[in-house]
JSON list of C-alpha atoms in Angstrom, two decimals:
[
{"chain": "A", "resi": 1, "resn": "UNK", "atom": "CA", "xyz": [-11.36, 9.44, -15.98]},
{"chain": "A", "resi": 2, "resn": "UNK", "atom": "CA", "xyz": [-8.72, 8.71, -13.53]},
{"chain": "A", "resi": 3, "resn": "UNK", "atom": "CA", "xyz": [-9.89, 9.40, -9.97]},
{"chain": "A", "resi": 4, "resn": "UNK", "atom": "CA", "xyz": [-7.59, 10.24, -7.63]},
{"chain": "A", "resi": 5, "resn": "UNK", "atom": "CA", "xyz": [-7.56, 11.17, -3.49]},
{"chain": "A", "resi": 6, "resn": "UNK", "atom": "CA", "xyz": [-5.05, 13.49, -2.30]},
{"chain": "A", "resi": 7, "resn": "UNK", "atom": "CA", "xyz": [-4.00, 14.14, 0.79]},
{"chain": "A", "resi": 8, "resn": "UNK", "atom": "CA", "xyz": [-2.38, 17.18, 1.93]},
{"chain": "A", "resi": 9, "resn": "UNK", "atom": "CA", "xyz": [-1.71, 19.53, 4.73]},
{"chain": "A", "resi": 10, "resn": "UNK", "atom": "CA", "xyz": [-0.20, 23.18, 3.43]},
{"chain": "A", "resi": 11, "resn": "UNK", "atom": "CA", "xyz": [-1.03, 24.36, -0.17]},
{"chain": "A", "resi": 12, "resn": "UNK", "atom": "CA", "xyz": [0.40, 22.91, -3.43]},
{"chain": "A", "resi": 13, "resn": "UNK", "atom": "CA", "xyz": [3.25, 24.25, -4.93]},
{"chain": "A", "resi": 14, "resn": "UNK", "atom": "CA", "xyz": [3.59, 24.64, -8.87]},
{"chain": "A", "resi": 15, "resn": "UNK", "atom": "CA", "xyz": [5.85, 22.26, -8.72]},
{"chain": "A", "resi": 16, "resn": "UNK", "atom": "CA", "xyz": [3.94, 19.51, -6.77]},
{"chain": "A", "resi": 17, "resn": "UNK", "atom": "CA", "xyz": [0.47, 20.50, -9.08]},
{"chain": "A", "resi": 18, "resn": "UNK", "atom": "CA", "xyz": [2.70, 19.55, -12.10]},
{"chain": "A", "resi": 19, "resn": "UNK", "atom": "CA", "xyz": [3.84, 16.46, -11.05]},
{"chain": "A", "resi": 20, "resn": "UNK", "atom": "CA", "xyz": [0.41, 15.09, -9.52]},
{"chain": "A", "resi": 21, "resn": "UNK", "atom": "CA", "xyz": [-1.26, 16.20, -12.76]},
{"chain": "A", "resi": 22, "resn": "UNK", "atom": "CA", "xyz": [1.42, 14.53, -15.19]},
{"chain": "A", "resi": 23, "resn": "UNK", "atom": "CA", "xyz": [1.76, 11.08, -13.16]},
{"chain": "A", "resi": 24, "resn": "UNK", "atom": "CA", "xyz": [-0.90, 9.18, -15.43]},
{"chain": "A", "resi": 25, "resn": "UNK", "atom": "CA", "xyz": [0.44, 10.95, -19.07]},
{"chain": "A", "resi": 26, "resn": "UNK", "atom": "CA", "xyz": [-2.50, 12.23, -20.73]},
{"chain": "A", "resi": 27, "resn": "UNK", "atom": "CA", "xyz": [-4.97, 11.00, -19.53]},
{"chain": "A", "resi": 28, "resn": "UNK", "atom": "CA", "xyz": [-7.56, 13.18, -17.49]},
{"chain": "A", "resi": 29, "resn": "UNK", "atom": "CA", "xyz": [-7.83, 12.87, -13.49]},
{"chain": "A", "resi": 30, "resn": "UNK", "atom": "CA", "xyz": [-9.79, 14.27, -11.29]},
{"chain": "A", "resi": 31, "resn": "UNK", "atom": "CA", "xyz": [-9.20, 14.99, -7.85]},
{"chain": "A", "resi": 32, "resn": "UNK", "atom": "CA", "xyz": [-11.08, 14.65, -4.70]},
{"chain": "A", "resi": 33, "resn": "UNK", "atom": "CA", "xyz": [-8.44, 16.85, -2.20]},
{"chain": "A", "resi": 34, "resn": "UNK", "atom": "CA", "xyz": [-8.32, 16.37, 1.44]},
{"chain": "A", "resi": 35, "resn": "UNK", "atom": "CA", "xyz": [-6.68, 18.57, 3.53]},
{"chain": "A", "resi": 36, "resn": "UNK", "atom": "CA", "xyz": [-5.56, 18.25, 6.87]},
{"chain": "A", "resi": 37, "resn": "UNK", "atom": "CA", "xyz": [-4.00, 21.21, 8.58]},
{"chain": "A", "resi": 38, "resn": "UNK", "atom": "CA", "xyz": [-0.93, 20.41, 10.00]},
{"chain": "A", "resi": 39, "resn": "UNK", "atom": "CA", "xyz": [-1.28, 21.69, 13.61]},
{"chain": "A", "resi": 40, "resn": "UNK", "atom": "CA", "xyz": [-3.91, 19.31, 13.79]},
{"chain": "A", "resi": 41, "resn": "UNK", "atom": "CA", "xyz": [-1.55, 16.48, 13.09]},
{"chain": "A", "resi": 42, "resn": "UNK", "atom": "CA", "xyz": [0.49, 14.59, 15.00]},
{"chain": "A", "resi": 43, "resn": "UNK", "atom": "CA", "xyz": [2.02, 15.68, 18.46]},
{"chain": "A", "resi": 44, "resn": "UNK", "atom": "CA", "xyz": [3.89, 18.99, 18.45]},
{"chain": "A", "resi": 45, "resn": "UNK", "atom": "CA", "xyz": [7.43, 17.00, 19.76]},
{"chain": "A", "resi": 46, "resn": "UNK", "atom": "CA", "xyz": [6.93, 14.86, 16.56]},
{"chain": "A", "resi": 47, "resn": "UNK", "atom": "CA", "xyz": [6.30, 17.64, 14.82]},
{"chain": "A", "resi": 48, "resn": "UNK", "atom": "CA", "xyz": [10.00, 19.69, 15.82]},
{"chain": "A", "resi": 49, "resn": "UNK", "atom": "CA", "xyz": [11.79, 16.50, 15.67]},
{"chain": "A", "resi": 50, "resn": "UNK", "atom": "CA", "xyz": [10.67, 16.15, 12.09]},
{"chain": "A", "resi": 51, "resn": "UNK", "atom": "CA", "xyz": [11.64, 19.50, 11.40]},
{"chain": "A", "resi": 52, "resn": "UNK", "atom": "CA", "xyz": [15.26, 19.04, 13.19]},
{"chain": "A", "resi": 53, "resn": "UNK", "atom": "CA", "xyz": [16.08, 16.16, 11.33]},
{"chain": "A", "resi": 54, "resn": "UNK", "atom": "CA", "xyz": [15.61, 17.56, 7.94]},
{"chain": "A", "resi": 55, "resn": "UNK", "atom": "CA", "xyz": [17.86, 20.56, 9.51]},
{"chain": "A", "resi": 56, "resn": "UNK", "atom": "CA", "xyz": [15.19, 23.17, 9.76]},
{"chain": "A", "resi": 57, "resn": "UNK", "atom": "CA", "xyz": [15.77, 24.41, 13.33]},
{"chain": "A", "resi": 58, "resn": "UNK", "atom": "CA", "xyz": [13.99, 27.84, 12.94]},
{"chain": "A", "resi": 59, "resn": "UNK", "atom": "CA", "xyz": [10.83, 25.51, 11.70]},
{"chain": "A", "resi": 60, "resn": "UNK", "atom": "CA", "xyz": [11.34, 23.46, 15.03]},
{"chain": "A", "resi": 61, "resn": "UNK", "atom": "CA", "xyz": [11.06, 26.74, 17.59]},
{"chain": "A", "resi": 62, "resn": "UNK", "atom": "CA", "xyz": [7.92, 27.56, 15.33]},
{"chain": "A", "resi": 63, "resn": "UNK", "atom": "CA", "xyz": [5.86, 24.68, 15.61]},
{"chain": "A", "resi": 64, "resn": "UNK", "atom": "CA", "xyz": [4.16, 25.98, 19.22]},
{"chain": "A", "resi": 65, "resn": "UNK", "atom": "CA", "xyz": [2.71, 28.82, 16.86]},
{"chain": "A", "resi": 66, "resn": "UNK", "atom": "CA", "xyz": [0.88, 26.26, 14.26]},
{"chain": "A", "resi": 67, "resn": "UNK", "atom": "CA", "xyz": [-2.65, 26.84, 14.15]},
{"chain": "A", "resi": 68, "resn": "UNK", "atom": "CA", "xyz": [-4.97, 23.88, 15.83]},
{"chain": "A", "resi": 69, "resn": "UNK", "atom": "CA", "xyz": [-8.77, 23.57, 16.07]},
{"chain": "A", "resi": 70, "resn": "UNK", "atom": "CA", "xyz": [-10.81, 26.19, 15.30]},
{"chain": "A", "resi": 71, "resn": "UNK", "atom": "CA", "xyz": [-7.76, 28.27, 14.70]},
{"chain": "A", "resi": 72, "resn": "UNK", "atom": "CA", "xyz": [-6.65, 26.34, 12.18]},
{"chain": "A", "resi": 73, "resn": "UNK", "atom": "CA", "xyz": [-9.71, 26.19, 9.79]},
{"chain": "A", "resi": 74, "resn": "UNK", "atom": "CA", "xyz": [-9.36, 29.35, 7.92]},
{"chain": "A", "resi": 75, "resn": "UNK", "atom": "CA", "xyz": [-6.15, 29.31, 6.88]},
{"chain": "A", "resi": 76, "resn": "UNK", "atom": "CA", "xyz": [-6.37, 25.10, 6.00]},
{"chain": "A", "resi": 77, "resn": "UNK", "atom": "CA", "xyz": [-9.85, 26.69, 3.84]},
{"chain": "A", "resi": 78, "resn": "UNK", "atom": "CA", "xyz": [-7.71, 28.98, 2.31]},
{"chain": "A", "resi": 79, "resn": "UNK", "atom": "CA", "xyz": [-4.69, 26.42, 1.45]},
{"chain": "A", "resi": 80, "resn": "UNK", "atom": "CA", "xyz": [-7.06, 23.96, -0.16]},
{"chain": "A", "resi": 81, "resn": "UNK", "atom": "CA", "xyz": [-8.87, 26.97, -2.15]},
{"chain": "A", "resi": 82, "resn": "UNK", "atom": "CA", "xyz": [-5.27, 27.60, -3.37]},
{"chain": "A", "resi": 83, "resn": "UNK", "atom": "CA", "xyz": [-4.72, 24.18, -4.45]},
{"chain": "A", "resi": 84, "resn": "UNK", "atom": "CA", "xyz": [-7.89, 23.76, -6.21]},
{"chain": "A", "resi": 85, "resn": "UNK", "atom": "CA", "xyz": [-7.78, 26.46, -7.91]},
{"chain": "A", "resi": 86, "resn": "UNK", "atom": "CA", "xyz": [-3.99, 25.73, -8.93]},
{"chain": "A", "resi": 87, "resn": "UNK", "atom": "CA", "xyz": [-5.33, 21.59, -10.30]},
{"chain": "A", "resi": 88, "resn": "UNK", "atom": "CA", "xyz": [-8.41, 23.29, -12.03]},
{"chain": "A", "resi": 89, "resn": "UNK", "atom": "CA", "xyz": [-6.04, 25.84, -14.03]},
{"chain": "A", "resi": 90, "resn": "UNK", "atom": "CA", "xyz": [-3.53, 22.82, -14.90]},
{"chain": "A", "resi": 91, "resn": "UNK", "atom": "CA", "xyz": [-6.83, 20.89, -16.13]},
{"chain": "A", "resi": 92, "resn": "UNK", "atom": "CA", "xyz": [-7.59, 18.72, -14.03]},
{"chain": "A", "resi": 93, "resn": "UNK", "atom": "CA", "xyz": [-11.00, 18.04, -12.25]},
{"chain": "A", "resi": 94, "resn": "UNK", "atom": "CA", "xyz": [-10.76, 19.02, -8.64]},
{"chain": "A", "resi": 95, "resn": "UNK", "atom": "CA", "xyz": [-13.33, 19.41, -5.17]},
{"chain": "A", "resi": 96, "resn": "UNK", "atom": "CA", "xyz": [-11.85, 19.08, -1.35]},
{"chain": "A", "resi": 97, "resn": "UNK", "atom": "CA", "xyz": [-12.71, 19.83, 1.96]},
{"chain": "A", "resi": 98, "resn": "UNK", "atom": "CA", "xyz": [-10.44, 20.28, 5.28]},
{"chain": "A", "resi": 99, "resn": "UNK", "atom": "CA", "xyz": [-10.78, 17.63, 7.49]},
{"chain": "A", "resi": 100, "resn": "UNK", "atom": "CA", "xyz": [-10.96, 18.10, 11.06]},
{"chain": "A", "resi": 101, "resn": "UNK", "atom": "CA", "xyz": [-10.97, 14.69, 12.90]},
{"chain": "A", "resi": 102, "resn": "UNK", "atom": "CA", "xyz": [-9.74, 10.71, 12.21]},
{"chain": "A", "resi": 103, "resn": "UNK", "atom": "CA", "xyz": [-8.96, 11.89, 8.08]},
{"chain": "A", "resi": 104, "resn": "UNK", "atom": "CA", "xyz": [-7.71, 8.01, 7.71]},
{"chain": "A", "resi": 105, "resn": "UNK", "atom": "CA", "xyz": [-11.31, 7.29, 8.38]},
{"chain": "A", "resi": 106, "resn": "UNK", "atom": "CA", "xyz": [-12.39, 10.06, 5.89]},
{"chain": "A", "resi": 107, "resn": "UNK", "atom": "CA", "xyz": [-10.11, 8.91, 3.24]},
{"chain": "A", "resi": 108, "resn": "UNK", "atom": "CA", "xyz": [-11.45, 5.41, 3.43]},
{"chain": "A", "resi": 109, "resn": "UNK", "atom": "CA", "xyz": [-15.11, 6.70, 3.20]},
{"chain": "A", "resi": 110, "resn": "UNK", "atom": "CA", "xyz": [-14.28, 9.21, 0.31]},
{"chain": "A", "resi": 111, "resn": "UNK", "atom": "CA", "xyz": [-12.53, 6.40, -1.66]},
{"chain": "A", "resi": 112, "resn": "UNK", "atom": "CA", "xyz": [-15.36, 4.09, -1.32]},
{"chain": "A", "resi": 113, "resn": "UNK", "atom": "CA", "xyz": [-18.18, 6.70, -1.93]},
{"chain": "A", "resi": 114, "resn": "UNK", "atom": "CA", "xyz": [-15.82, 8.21, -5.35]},
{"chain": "A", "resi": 115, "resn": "UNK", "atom": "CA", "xyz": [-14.61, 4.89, -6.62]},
{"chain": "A", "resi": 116, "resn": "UNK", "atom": "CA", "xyz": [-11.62, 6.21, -6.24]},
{"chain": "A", "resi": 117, "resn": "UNK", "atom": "CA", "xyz": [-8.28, 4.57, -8.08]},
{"chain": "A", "resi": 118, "resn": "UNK", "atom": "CA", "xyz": [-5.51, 5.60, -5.99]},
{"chain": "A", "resi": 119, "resn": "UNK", "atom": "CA", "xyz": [-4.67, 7.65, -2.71]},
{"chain": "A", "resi": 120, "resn": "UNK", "atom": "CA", "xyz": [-1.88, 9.88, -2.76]},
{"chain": "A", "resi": 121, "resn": "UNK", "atom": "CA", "xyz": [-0.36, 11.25, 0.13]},
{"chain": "A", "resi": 122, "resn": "UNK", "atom": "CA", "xyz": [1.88, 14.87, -0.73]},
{"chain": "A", "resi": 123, "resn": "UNK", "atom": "CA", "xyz": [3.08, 15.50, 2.77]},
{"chain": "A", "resi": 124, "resn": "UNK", "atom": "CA", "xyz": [6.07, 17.26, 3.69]},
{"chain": "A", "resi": 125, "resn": "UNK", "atom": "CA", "xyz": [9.09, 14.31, 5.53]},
{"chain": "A", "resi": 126, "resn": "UNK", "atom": "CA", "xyz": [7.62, 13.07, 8.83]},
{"chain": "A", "resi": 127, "resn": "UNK", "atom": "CA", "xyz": [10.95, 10.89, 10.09]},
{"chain": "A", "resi": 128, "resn": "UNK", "atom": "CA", "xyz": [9.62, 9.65, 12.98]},
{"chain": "A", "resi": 129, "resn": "UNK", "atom": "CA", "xyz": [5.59, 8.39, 11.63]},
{"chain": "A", "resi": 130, "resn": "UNK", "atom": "CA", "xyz": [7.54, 7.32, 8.68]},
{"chain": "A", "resi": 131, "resn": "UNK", "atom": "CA", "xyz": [10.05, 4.60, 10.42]},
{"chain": "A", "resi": 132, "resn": "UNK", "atom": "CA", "xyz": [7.36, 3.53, 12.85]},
{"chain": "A", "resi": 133, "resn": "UNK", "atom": "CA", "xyz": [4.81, 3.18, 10.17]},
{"chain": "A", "resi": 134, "resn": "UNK", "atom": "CA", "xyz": [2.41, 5.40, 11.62]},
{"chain": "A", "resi": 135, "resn": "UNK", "atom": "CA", "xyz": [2.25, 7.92, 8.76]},
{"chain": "A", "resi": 136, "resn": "UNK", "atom": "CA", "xyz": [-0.51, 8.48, 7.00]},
{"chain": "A", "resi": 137, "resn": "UNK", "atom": "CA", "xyz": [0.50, 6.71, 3.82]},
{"chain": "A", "resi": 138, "resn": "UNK", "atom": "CA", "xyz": [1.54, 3.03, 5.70]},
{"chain": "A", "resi": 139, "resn": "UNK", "atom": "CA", "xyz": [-1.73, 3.33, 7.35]},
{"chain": "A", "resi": 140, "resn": "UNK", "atom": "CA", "xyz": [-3.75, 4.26, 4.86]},
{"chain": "A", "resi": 141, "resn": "UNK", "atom": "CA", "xyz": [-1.96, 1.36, 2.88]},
{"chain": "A", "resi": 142, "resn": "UNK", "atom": "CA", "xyz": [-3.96, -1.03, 5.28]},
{"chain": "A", "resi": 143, "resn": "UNK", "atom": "CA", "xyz": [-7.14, 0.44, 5.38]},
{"chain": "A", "resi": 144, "resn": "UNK", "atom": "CA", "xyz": [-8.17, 2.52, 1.62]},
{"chain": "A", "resi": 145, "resn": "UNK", "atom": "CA", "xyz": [-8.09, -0.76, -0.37]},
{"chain": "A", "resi": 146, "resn": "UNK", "atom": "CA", "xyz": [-6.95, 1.36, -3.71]},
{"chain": "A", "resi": 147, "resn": "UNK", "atom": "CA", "xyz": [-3.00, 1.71, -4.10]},
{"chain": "A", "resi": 148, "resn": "UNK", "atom": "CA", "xyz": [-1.74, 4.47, -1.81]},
{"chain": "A", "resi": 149, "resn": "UNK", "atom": "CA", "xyz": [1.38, 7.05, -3.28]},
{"chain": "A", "resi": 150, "resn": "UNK", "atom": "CA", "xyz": [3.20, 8.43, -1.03]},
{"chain": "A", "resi": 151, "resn": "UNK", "atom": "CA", "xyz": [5.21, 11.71, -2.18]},
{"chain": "A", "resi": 152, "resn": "UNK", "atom": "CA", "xyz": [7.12, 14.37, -0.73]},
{"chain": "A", "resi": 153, "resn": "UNK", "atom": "CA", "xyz": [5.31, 18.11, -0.80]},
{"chain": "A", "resi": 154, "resn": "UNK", "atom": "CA", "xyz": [7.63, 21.00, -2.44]},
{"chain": "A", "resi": 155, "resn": "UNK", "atom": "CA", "xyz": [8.31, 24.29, -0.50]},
{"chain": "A", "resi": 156, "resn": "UNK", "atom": "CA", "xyz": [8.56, 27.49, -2.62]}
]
């Protein structure tokens, strides 16, 4: 079985559960889901400039009202509920937690303790991490020691 880490931070779409299931053909894969709410992410500016670059201004004036901390735990609970429930019923093998604090450090320690095969990041676009190399896929790349995917989330 083909183990796999996944890293998101809003629930998966159909979409984005068909194409993480189908990326290794038939055989099976099994997930190991971390999800990291994104008001607990990177700095709010970040966060609107990201959102005004892909031309999503309404997004932008929103991004004071995501959820951090505490605040942010139920609804990241429910999210990765959603997408377990969504891999399990496309037949793959799936278990996750939300992760609160330094989830580069979590990945690395969930890779080693799963034997994992591969990391793959299904974020929505993040502009600015992304041409500085501060994302959490270029990162990751340096510390996971498995090869890290990096893929853009679908909205629905």
């Amino acid at each position: 079985m083909f183990t796999s880490v996944l890293m998101i931070e809003k629930p998966l779409t159909a979409t984005d559960v068909e194409f993480v299931t189908t990326l290794h053909g038939d055989e099976p894969v099994s997930f190991i889901v971390l999800m990291q709410p994104r008001g607990d992410q990177a700095d709010l500016l970040l966060r609107a400039i990201d959102d005004v670059a892909m031309g999503e201004l309404k997004e932008a004036v929103r991004e004071g009202e995501e959820p951090e901390g505490a605040k942010a735990r139920q609804p990241a609970e429910l999210a990765l509920a959603h997408s377990l429930n969504a891999l399990r019923a496309a037949g793959a093998e799936a278990v996750g937690q939300v992760v609160e604090d330094h989830p580069l450090d979590k990945m690395k320690s969930v890779v080693d303790e799963a034997g994992a095969d591969e990391v793959i990041v299904l974020t929505a676009p993040h502009y600015v991490e992304e041409f500085f190399h501060r994302d959490w896929a270029s990162r990751a790349r340096h510390k996971v020691g498995v090869p890290v995917l990096k893929l853009f989330a679908h909205s629905e």
